[in-house]
Amino acid sequence: MKRTIINPFKPTAGAEPPVLIGRERVIDDFRDGIEEGVGAPGRLMRITGPRGSGKTALLTELGDIAKSYGWHVVDVTAAGSIVDAVQHELARTSGNTEVHLEASLGVVKAGVSKSSTGPETLRGVLTSVASQETQHGAGLLVTVDEIQDADADDVRLIAAAVQHLIRERKNIAFVFAGLTMGVMDLINGRALTFLQRAKAEELASIPLSDVSDSMASTVEGAGLHLNGKVLEMTACATRGYAYLVQLVGYRVFANARKHADRDVSISLEDARKGIEEAYGEFEGSVLDVALADLPLRAIEYLIVMAKHEGNVPTKEIAAELSLPPASLTATRRQLIKAQVIDAPSRGVVRFSIPLLREYLLKSSSEILSRY
Ligand SMILES: Nc1ncnc2c1ncn2[C@@H]1O[C@H](COP(=O)(O)OP(=O)(O)OP(=O)(O)O)[C@@H](O)[C@H]1O
Ligand SMILES: [Mg+2]
């Protein structure tokens, strides 16, 4: 019987990719953290990066690693109160009735008056679970995704509880992830010094040689061939950006699969067409979304920026817009906060999202017509 060829790529937010490319070091650091015991730096981590850089996928992987050591893992995403969410998850996943009761009670009470019952209950529940796990030679990992959206007081409560448990020599790990600027703003705010010391992992682009090796073996494992010039072109098109690896891989593979009964090699035409389709989708699902909430002034700023390659002096942008540089400070700040651009050094900016520059150059009049 003919084997069904299944597309191995996963171009969906949060979906586990076939291979987590380029994360070996951070995974090793985390593993070391678990093995080395209380106080190891790998037990407190901050993962930052732009949309689609692979933060959620990495959190999932770290959670799986912790589970493989028998640890209890609680994952929450910041939307509403993360204190409630952590308590709720601990209650849901804990077999211990005491913890269960305490936590559910806390959640109910917290809904009414968080400030009076939240802190003690949270610390109590975390302590119960972490102590119990530590007694059994395991530990507790708490992960918080999209932490830039969390309430700073909630983050402070969790940080204080985690710090306390470390002092009590319990096996606890805390890993949080979010958009770079939002996370930096959060932890540089009031008294979150404990979290500033977290091991920092910024998810920059993945080296193309790693992308290329991984795509070739992923495709091979799924029954098609990708090599030579076609492989090079496909890997290059991803810009080393996690989400594009999946999107481009998925589309290129889908085109080749159509002729797999005749030829299992991915052709240059399959790749060309797949890349074009993937880019079209990327414009809709990432670039337009990133631009959607921006005011006209910010869009004009970006369009001027796009005319330059690489790092762009902010003075030049102001000059081209015929505006005093100081009048653009708020706009620049807004764009950095939205993680559309970043400032690699003083007085210069660059695009943070791949393909945005090309898109702005190609479609500026269409984008402007939306205003
Ligand atoms: N290291 C990786 N190698 C290959 N693909 C990856 C990697 N990390 C993530 N991906 C893929 O990239 C896409 C985006 O990943 P993910 O949702 O984890 O990003 P994110 O940073 O959490 O994005 P967002 O900020 O939108 O939540 C998914 O399709 C995922 O499968
Ligand atoms: Mg995510």
Short mmCIF file of C-alpha atoms and ligand atoms in Angstrom, two decimals:
data_model
loop_
_atom_site.label_atom_id
_atom_site.label_comp_id
_atom_site.label_asym_id
_atom_site.label_seq_id
_atom_site.Cartn_x
_atom_site.Cartn_y
_atom_site.Cartn_z
CA MET A 1 0.00 0.00 0.00
CA LYS A 2 1.19 3.52 -0.79
CA ARG A 3 2.35 5.47 2.25
CA THR A 4 0.37 8.63 2.92
CA ILE A 5 2.68 11.61 2.90
CA ILE A 6 1.94 13.93 5.80
CA ASN A 7 3.09 17.52 5.88
CA PRO A 8 5.37 17.73 8.97
CA PHE A 9 5.49 21.53 9.30
CA LYS A 10 3.34 23.31 11.88
CA PRO A 11 2.67 26.93 10.98
CA THR A 12 0.35 27.58 13.92
CA ALA A 13 1.01 29.86 16.90
CA GLY A 14 2.03 27.81 19.91
CA ALA A 15 2.14 24.56 17.92
CA GLU A 16 5.04 22.27 18.65
CA PRO A 17 7.35 22.32 15.61
CA PRO A 18 8.72 19.04 14.19
CA VAL A 19 12.17 20.13 15.43
CA LEU A 20 12.93 22.94 17.84
CA ILE A 21 15.79 24.46 15.89
CA GLY A 22 18.61 26.43 17.49
CA ARG A 23 17.53 26.10 21.13
CA GLU A 24 20.12 23.56 22.29
CA ARG A 25 21.95 25.93 24.62
CA VAL A 26 18.92 27.27 26.46
CA ILE A 27 17.60 23.73 26.82
CA ASP A 28 20.95 22.60 28.25
CA ASP A 29 20.94 25.55 30.67
CA PHE A 30 17.49 24.61 31.87
CA ARG A 31 18.39 20.94 32.23
CA ASP A 32 21.49 21.94 34.22
CA GLY A 33 19.26 24.11 36.38
CA ILE A 34 17.04 21.17 37.25
CA GLU A 35 19.95 18.85 37.93
CA GLU A 36 22.15 21.26 39.87
CA GLY A 37 19.63 21.87 42.63
CA VAL A 38 18.33 24.82 44.60
CA GLY A 39 19.81 28.16 43.56
CA ALA A 40 20.96 27.03 40.10
CA PRO A 41 20.60 29.91 37.61
CA GLY A 42 18.74 27.78 35.03
CA ARG A 43 15.78 27.61 37.40
CA LEU A 44 14.89 31.24 36.86
CA MET A 45 14.61 32.24 33.21
CA ARG A 46 13.22 35.01 31.10
CA ILE A 47 12.52 34.34 27.43
CA THR A 48 11.91 37.33 25.21
CA GLY A 49 11.48 37.88 21.50
CA PRO A 50 9.15 39.26 18.86
CA ARG A 51 5.86 37.66 17.81
CA GLY A 52 6.41 34.30 16.19
CA SER A 53 9.99 33.90 17.41
CA GLY A 54 9.13 30.70 19.26
CA LYS A 55 8.60 31.71 22.90
CA THR A 56 5.55 29.55 23.52
CA ALA A 57 7.08 26.54 21.76
CA LEU A 58 10.17 26.88 23.95
CA LEU A 59 8.09 27.11 27.14
CA THR A 60 6.32 23.91 26.11
CA GLU A 61 9.65 22.18 25.54
CA LEU A 62 11.04 23.30 28.91
CA GLY A 63 7.84 22.07 30.56
CA ASP A 64 8.28 18.69 28.87
CA ILE A 65 11.85 18.50 30.12
CA ALA A 66 10.77 19.31 33.67
CA LYS A 67 8.08 16.61 33.42
CA SER A 68 10.68 14.11 32.24
CA TYR A 69 12.41 14.68 35.60
CA GLY A 70 9.12 13.98 37.35
CA TRP A 71 8.48 17.66 38.11
CA HIS A 72 5.03 19.14 38.49
CA VAL A 73 4.47 21.78 35.78
CA VAL A 74 1.97 24.62 35.87
CA ASP A 75 1.59 26.71 32.70
CA VAL A 76 -0.40 29.93 32.61
CA THR A 77 -0.85 32.67 30.04
CA ALA A 78 -1.32 36.23 31.19
CA ALA A 79 -4.89 37.21 30.46
CA GLY A 80 -6.75 38.31 33.53
CA SER A 81 -5.11 37.66 36.89
CA ILE A 82 -2.10 35.34 36.75
CA VAL A 83 -2.28 34.86 40.52
CA ASP A 84 -5.75 33.38 40.14
CA ALA A 85 -4.60 31.39 37.12
CA VAL A 86 -1.63 29.85 38.94
CA GLN A 87 -3.82 28.95 41.93
CA HIS A 88 -6.45 27.51 39.65
CA GLU A 89 -3.94 25.42 37.71
CA LEU A 90 -2.30 24.17 40.90
CA ALA A 91 -5.71 23.13 42.18
CA ARG A 92 -6.60 21.46 38.92
CA THR A 93 -3.35 19.54 38.54
CA SER A 94 -2.68 18.68 42.15
CA GLY A 95 -3.83 15.34 43.55
CA ASN A 96 -3.43 16.67 47.09
CA THR A 97 -6.87 17.51 48.49
CA GLU A 98 -5.51 20.04 50.95
CA VAL A 99 -3.85 21.98 48.14
CA HIS A 100 -6.93 21.54 46.08
CA LEU A 101 -9.20 22.97 48.75
CA GLU A 102 -6.86 25.78 49.72
CA ALA A 103 -6.33 26.79 46.12
CA SER A 104 -9.95 26.62 45.05
CA LEU A 105 -10.92 28.56 48.13
CA GLY A 106 -8.25 31.11 47.27
CA VAL A 107 -9.54 31.44 43.74
CA VAL A 108 -13.09 31.95 44.93
CA LYS A 109 -12.04 34.43 47.60
CA ALA A 110 -9.54 36.07 45.32
CA GLY A 111 -12.32 36.79 42.89
CA VAL A 112 -13.99 38.84 45.61
CA SER A 113 -11.01 40.52 47.21
CA LYS A 114 -7.69 39.61 45.74
CA SER A 115 -5.56 41.90 47.84
CA SER A 116 -6.61 40.45 51.19
CA THR A 117 -6.56 36.76 50.33
CA GLY A 118 -4.42 36.42 47.19
CA PRO A 119 -0.87 36.71 48.55
CA GLU A 120 -1.18 34.28 51.47
CA THR A 121 -3.14 31.78 49.47
CA LEU A 122 -0.77 31.91 46.54
CA ARG A 123 2.27 31.49 48.74
CA GLY A 124 0.51 28.80 50.75
CA VAL A 125 -0.46 26.79 47.73
CA LEU A 126 2.92 27.14 46.02
CA THR A 127 4.62 26.16 49.27
CA SER A 128 2.42 23.07 49.73
CA VAL A 129 3.04 21.81 46.23
CA ALA A 130 6.75 22.70 46.08
CA SER A 131 7.38 21.14 49.51
CA GLN A 132 5.58 17.98 48.61
CA GLU A 133 7.40 17.69 45.28
CA THR A 134 10.76 18.42 46.92
CA GLN A 135 10.12 15.71 49.48
CA HIS A 136 9.68 13.25 46.63
CA GLY A 137 12.92 14.37 44.99
CA ALA A 138 11.06 16.30 42.29
CA GLY A 139 10.06 19.98 42.02
CA LEU A 140 7.60 22.53 40.73
CA LEU A 141 7.97 24.55 37.50
CA VAL A 142 5.71 27.54 36.95
CA THR A 143 5.68 29.09 33.47
CA VAL A 144 3.96 32.34 32.54
CA ASP A 145 3.52 33.21 28.86
CA GLU A 146 2.71 36.70 27.49
CA ILE A 147 3.88 38.14 30.81
CA GLN A 148 4.01 41.65 29.30
CA ASP A 149 0.20 41.64 29.62
CA ALA A 150 0.23 40.68 33.29
CA ASP A 151 -0.57 43.02 36.13
CA ALA A 152 2.72 44.13 37.75
CA ASP A 153 1.34 43.50 41.25
CA ASP A 154 0.45 39.94 40.30
CA VAL A 155 3.94 39.35 38.91
CA ARG A 156 5.41 40.80 42.08
CA LEU A 157 3.37 38.39 44.22
CA ILE A 158 4.50 35.38 42.25
CA ALA A 159 8.12 36.56 42.22
CA ALA A 160 8.05 37.07 45.98
CA ALA A 161 6.59 33.62 46.54
CA VAL A 162 9.18 31.98 44.28
CA GLN A 163 12.04 33.85 45.94
CA HIS A 164 10.74 32.78 49.33
CA LEU A 165 10.62 29.13 48.27
CA ILE A 166 14.19 29.28 46.97
CA ARG A 167 15.24 30.58 50.38
CA GLU A 168 13.40 27.69 51.95
CA ARG A 169 15.48 25.39 49.74
CA LYS A 170 12.55 24.02 47.80
CA ASN A 171 12.84 22.74 44.26
CA ILE A 172 11.10 25.48 42.35
CA ALA A 173 11.69 26.88 38.86
CA PHE A 174 10.07 29.91 37.29
CA VAL A 175 10.23 30.66 33.57
CA PHE A 176 8.43 33.60 32.03
CA ALA A 177 8.14 34.71 28.42
CA GLY A 178 6.91 37.75 26.54
CA LEU A 179 7.59 40.51 24.07
CA THR A 180 11.00 42.02 24.79
CA MET A 181 10.07 45.64 25.47
CA GLY A 182 6.98 44.78 27.48
CA VAL A 183 8.96 42.39 29.66
CA MET A 184 11.78 44.88 30.19
CA ASP A 185 9.29 47.58 31.16
CA LEU A 186 7.64 45.20 33.58
CA ILE A 187 10.74 43.97 35.38
CA ASN A 188 12.44 47.35 35.44
CA GLY A 189 9.37 48.75 37.11
CA ARG A 190 8.88 48.86 40.86
CA ALA A 191 11.03 46.46 42.85
CA LEU A 192 11.17 43.48 40.58
CA THR A 193 14.92 43.14 41.01
CA PHE A 194 14.59 39.45 41.70
CA LEU A 195 13.25 38.93 38.19
CA GLN A 196 15.84 41.20 36.62
CA ARG A 197 18.39 38.61 37.68
CA ALA A 198 16.62 35.86 35.74
CA LYS A 199 18.77 34.18 33.09
CA ALA A 200 17.91 36.08 29.92
CA GLU A 201 17.24 34.37 26.64
CA GLU A 202 16.42 36.65 23.71
CA LEU A 203 15.14 34.61 20.78
CA ALA A 204 17.04 36.15 17.90
CA SER A 205 17.03 34.64 14.45
CA ILE A 206 18.15 31.05 14.05
CA PRO A 207 21.37 30.50 12.02
CA LEU A 208 20.43 29.58 8.43
CA SER A 209 22.77 26.58 8.42
CA ASP A 210 20.76 25.11 11.33
CA VAL A 211 17.50 25.90 9.52
CA SER A 212 18.79 24.27 6.36
CA ASP A 213 19.97 21.05 8.09
CA SER A 214 16.76 20.74 10.02
CA MET A 215 14.45 21.40 7.06
CA ALA A 216 16.30 18.84 4.96
CA SER A 217 15.97 16.13 7.58
CA THR A 218 12.36 17.02 8.45
CA VAL A 219 11.36 16.76 4.77
CA GLU A 220 13.36 13.56 4.35
CA GLY A 221 11.67 12.03 7.40
CA ALA A 222 8.28 12.80 5.85
CA GLY A 223 9.16 11.02 2.61
CA LEU A 224 10.25 13.80 0.22
CA HIS A 225 13.69 15.16 -0.74
CA LEU A 226 14.92 18.70 -0.31
CA ASN A 227 18.53 19.46 -1.23
CA GLY A 228 21.02 21.55 -3.18
CA LYS A 229 19.97 24.93 -4.53
CA VAL A 230 16.30 24.34 -3.70
CA LEU A 231 17.16 23.71 -0.05
CA GLU A 232 19.35 26.79 0.07
CA MET A 233 16.61 28.96 -1.41
CA THR A 234 13.97 27.58 0.96
CA ALA A 235 16.11 27.97 4.08
CA CYS A 236 17.11 31.50 3.05
CA ALA A 237 13.47 32.49 2.59
CA THR A 238 12.77 31.79 6.28
CA ARG A 239 15.19 34.54 7.40
CA GLY A 240 15.90 32.28 10.37
CA TYR A 241 12.55 33.31 11.86
CA ALA A 242 10.80 30.46 13.65
CA TYR A 243 7.31 31.10 12.33
CA LEU A 244 8.57 31.48 8.73
CA VAL A 245 10.43 28.17 9.00
CA GLN A 246 7.07 26.49 9.53
CA LEU A 247 5.10 28.62 7.10
CA VAL A 248 7.59 28.36 4.22
CA GLY A 249 8.28 24.69 4.98
CA TYR A 250 4.57 23.91 5.00
CA ARG A 251 3.80 25.61 1.67
CA VAL A 252 6.85 24.30 -0.17
CA PHE A 253 6.13 20.79 1.08
CA ALA A 254 2.45 21.06 0.11
CA ASN A 255 3.34 21.92 -3.50
CA ALA A 256 5.77 19.04 -3.82
CA ARG A 257 3.36 16.58 -2.25
CA LYS A 258 1.00 17.06 -5.19
CA HIS A 259 3.46 15.30 -7.52
CA ALA A 260 4.92 12.87 -4.98
CA ASP A 261 3.50 9.86 -6.86
CA ARG A 262 5.72 10.81 -9.81
CA ASP A 263 8.66 12.55 -8.17
CA VAL A 264 9.55 12.86 -4.49
CA SER A 265 12.08 15.65 -4.99
CA ILE A 266 11.05 19.20 -4.20
CA SER A 267 11.64 21.26 -7.34
CA LEU A 268 12.77 24.84 -7.70
CA GLU A 269 9.25 25.68 -8.91
CA ASP A 270 7.66 24.06 -5.82
CA ALA A 271 9.94 26.16 -3.64
CA ARG A 272 9.38 29.40 -5.56
CA LYS A 273 5.62 29.00 -5.48
CA GLY A 274 5.59 27.85 -1.84
CA ILE A 275 7.69 30.79 -0.69
CA GLU A 276 5.40 33.22 -2.49
CA GLU A 277 2.31 31.68 -0.88
CA ALA A 278 3.97 31.66 2.55
CA TYR A 279 4.92 35.32 2.24
CA GLY A 280 1.37 36.22 1.23
CA GLU A 281 0.06 34.49 4.33
CA PHE A 282 2.72 36.11 6.49
CA GLU A 283 1.64 39.55 5.28
CA GLY A 284 -1.92 38.84 6.33
CA SER A 285 -1.31 37.03 9.60
CA VAL A 286 1.72 38.88 10.95
CA LEU A 287 2.55 42.11 9.14
CA ASP A 288 -0.98 43.50 8.75
CA VAL A 289 -1.72 42.54 12.35
CA ALA A 290 1.39 44.38 13.55
CA LEU A 291 0.39 47.48 11.57
CA ALA A 292 -3.32 47.35 12.37
CA ASP A 293 -3.35 49.37 15.59
CA LEU A 294 -0.80 51.97 14.57
CA PRO A 295 -1.71 55.60 13.90
CA LEU A 296 -0.96 57.23 10.55
CA ARG A 297 2.13 59.02 11.89
CA ALA A 298 3.68 55.68 12.87
CA ILE A 299 2.96 54.23 9.44
CA GLU A 300 4.58 57.26 7.79
CA TYR A 301 7.58 56.78 10.04
CA LEU A 302 7.88 53.15 8.94
CA ILE A 303 7.50 53.95 5.26
CA VAL A 304 10.33 56.47 5.44
CA MET A 305 12.40 53.99 7.41
CA ALA A 306 11.85 51.31 4.78
CA LYS A 307 13.65 53.38 2.17
CA HIS A 308 16.89 52.68 4.02
CA GLU A 309 18.63 49.40 4.51
CA GLY A 310 19.72 48.09 7.94
CA ASN A 311 20.11 50.55 10.81
CA VAL A 312 18.45 53.91 10.14
CA PRO A 313 19.45 57.12 11.97
CA THR A 314 16.36 58.62 13.63
CA LYS A 315 17.56 62.10 12.63
CA GLU A 316 17.27 61.11 9.00
CA ILE A 317 13.70 59.91 9.45
CA ALA A 318 12.78 63.22 11.07
CA ALA A 319 14.45 65.16 8.27
CA GLU A 320 12.61 63.22 5.59
CA LEU A 321 9.30 63.79 7.38
CA SER A 322 10.26 67.48 7.79
CA LEU A 323 9.65 67.28 11.53
CA PRO A 324 11.82 68.13 14.54
CA PRO A 325 13.37 64.87 15.87
CA ALA A 326 11.91 65.42 19.37
CA SER A 327 8.38 65.38 17.96
CA LEU A 328 8.89 61.76 16.88
CA THR A 329 10.00 60.39 20.25
CA ALA A 330 6.53 59.16 21.18
CA THR A 331 6.05 57.53 17.78
CA ARG A 332 9.39 55.76 17.99
CA ARG A 333 8.61 54.60 21.51
CA GLN A 334 5.22 53.29 20.41
CA LEU A 335 6.77 51.32 17.54
CA ILE A 336 9.43 49.85 19.81
CA LYS A 337 6.82 48.90 22.38
CA ALA A 338 4.75 47.19 19.70
CA GLN A 339 7.98 45.35 18.78
CA VAL A 340 7.74 46.53 15.18
CA ILE A 341 11.15 48.20 15.37
CA ASP A 342 14.01 48.22 17.85
CA ALA A 343 16.89 50.52 18.67
CA PRO A 344 20.17 48.57 18.50
CA SER A 345 22.05 51.65 19.69
CA ARG A 346 21.39 55.29 20.49
CA GLY A 347 19.90 57.29 17.66
CA VAL A 348 19.31 54.42 15.25
CA VAL A 349 16.40 52.09 14.63
CA ARG A 350 15.80 48.95 12.59
CA PHE A 351 12.90 46.63 11.78
CA SER A 352 12.25 43.81 14.26
CA ILE A 353 9.93 41.78 12.06
CA PRO A 354 11.36 40.08 8.97
CA LEU A 355 9.91 41.05 5.58
CA LEU A 356 8.26 44.16 7.00
CA ARG A 357 10.63 46.44 5.11
CA GLU A 358 9.95 44.68 1.80
CA TYR A 359 6.21 44.76 2.47
CA LEU A 360 6.23 48.48 3.21
CA LEU A 361 8.24 49.20 0.07
CA LYS A 362 5.93 47.11 -2.07
CA SER A 363 2.57 48.09 -0.59
CA SER A 364 2.97 51.58 0.91
CA SER A 365 0.15 53.18 -1.09
CA GLU A 366 -2.23 50.34 -0.30
CA ILE A 367 -1.34 50.54 3.41
CA LEU A 368 -1.77 54.32 3.45
CA SER A 369 -5.14 54.02 1.73
CA ARG A 370 -6.44 52.27 4.90
CA TYR A 371 -6.27 55.60 6.75
N1 LIG B 1 12.92 26.71 17.48
C1 LIG B 1 12.00 26.55 16.52
N2 LIG B 1 12.31 25.94 15.36
C2 LIG B 1 11.38 25.80 14.40
N3 LIG B 1 10.12 26.22 14.49
C3 LIG B 1 9.76 26.84 15.61
C4 LIG B 1 10.68 27.03 16.69
N4 LIG B 1 10.04 27.68 17.69
C5 LIG B 1 8.78 27.88 17.26
N5 LIG B 1 8.59 27.38 16.03
C6 LIG B 1 7.36 27.51 15.22
O1 LIG B 1 7.18 28.90 14.99
C7 LIG B 1 5.81 29.27 15.15
C8 LIG B 1 5.68 30.33 16.23
O2 LIG B 1 6.04 29.77 17.48
P1 LIG B 1 5.44 30.30 18.85
O3 LIG B 1 3.97 30.35 18.78
O4 LIG B 1 6.08 29.53 19.92
O5 LIG B 1 6.03 31.80 18.85
P2 LIG B 1 5.79 32.94 19.94
O6 LIG B 1 7.07 33.65 20.09
O7 LIG B 1 5.16 32.37 21.13
O8 LIG B 1 4.76 33.89 19.19
P3 LIG B 1 3.70 34.93 19.83
O9 LIG B 1 4.49 36.07 20.35
O10 LIG B 1 2.83 35.30 18.68
O11 LIG B 1 2.97 34.19 20.90
C9 LIG B 1 5.04 28.00 15.40
O12 LIG B 1 4.55 27.54 14.16
C10 LIG B 1 6.10 27.03 15.94
O13 LIG B 1 5.79 25.70 15.61
MG MG B 2 3.37 32.73 22.08
#
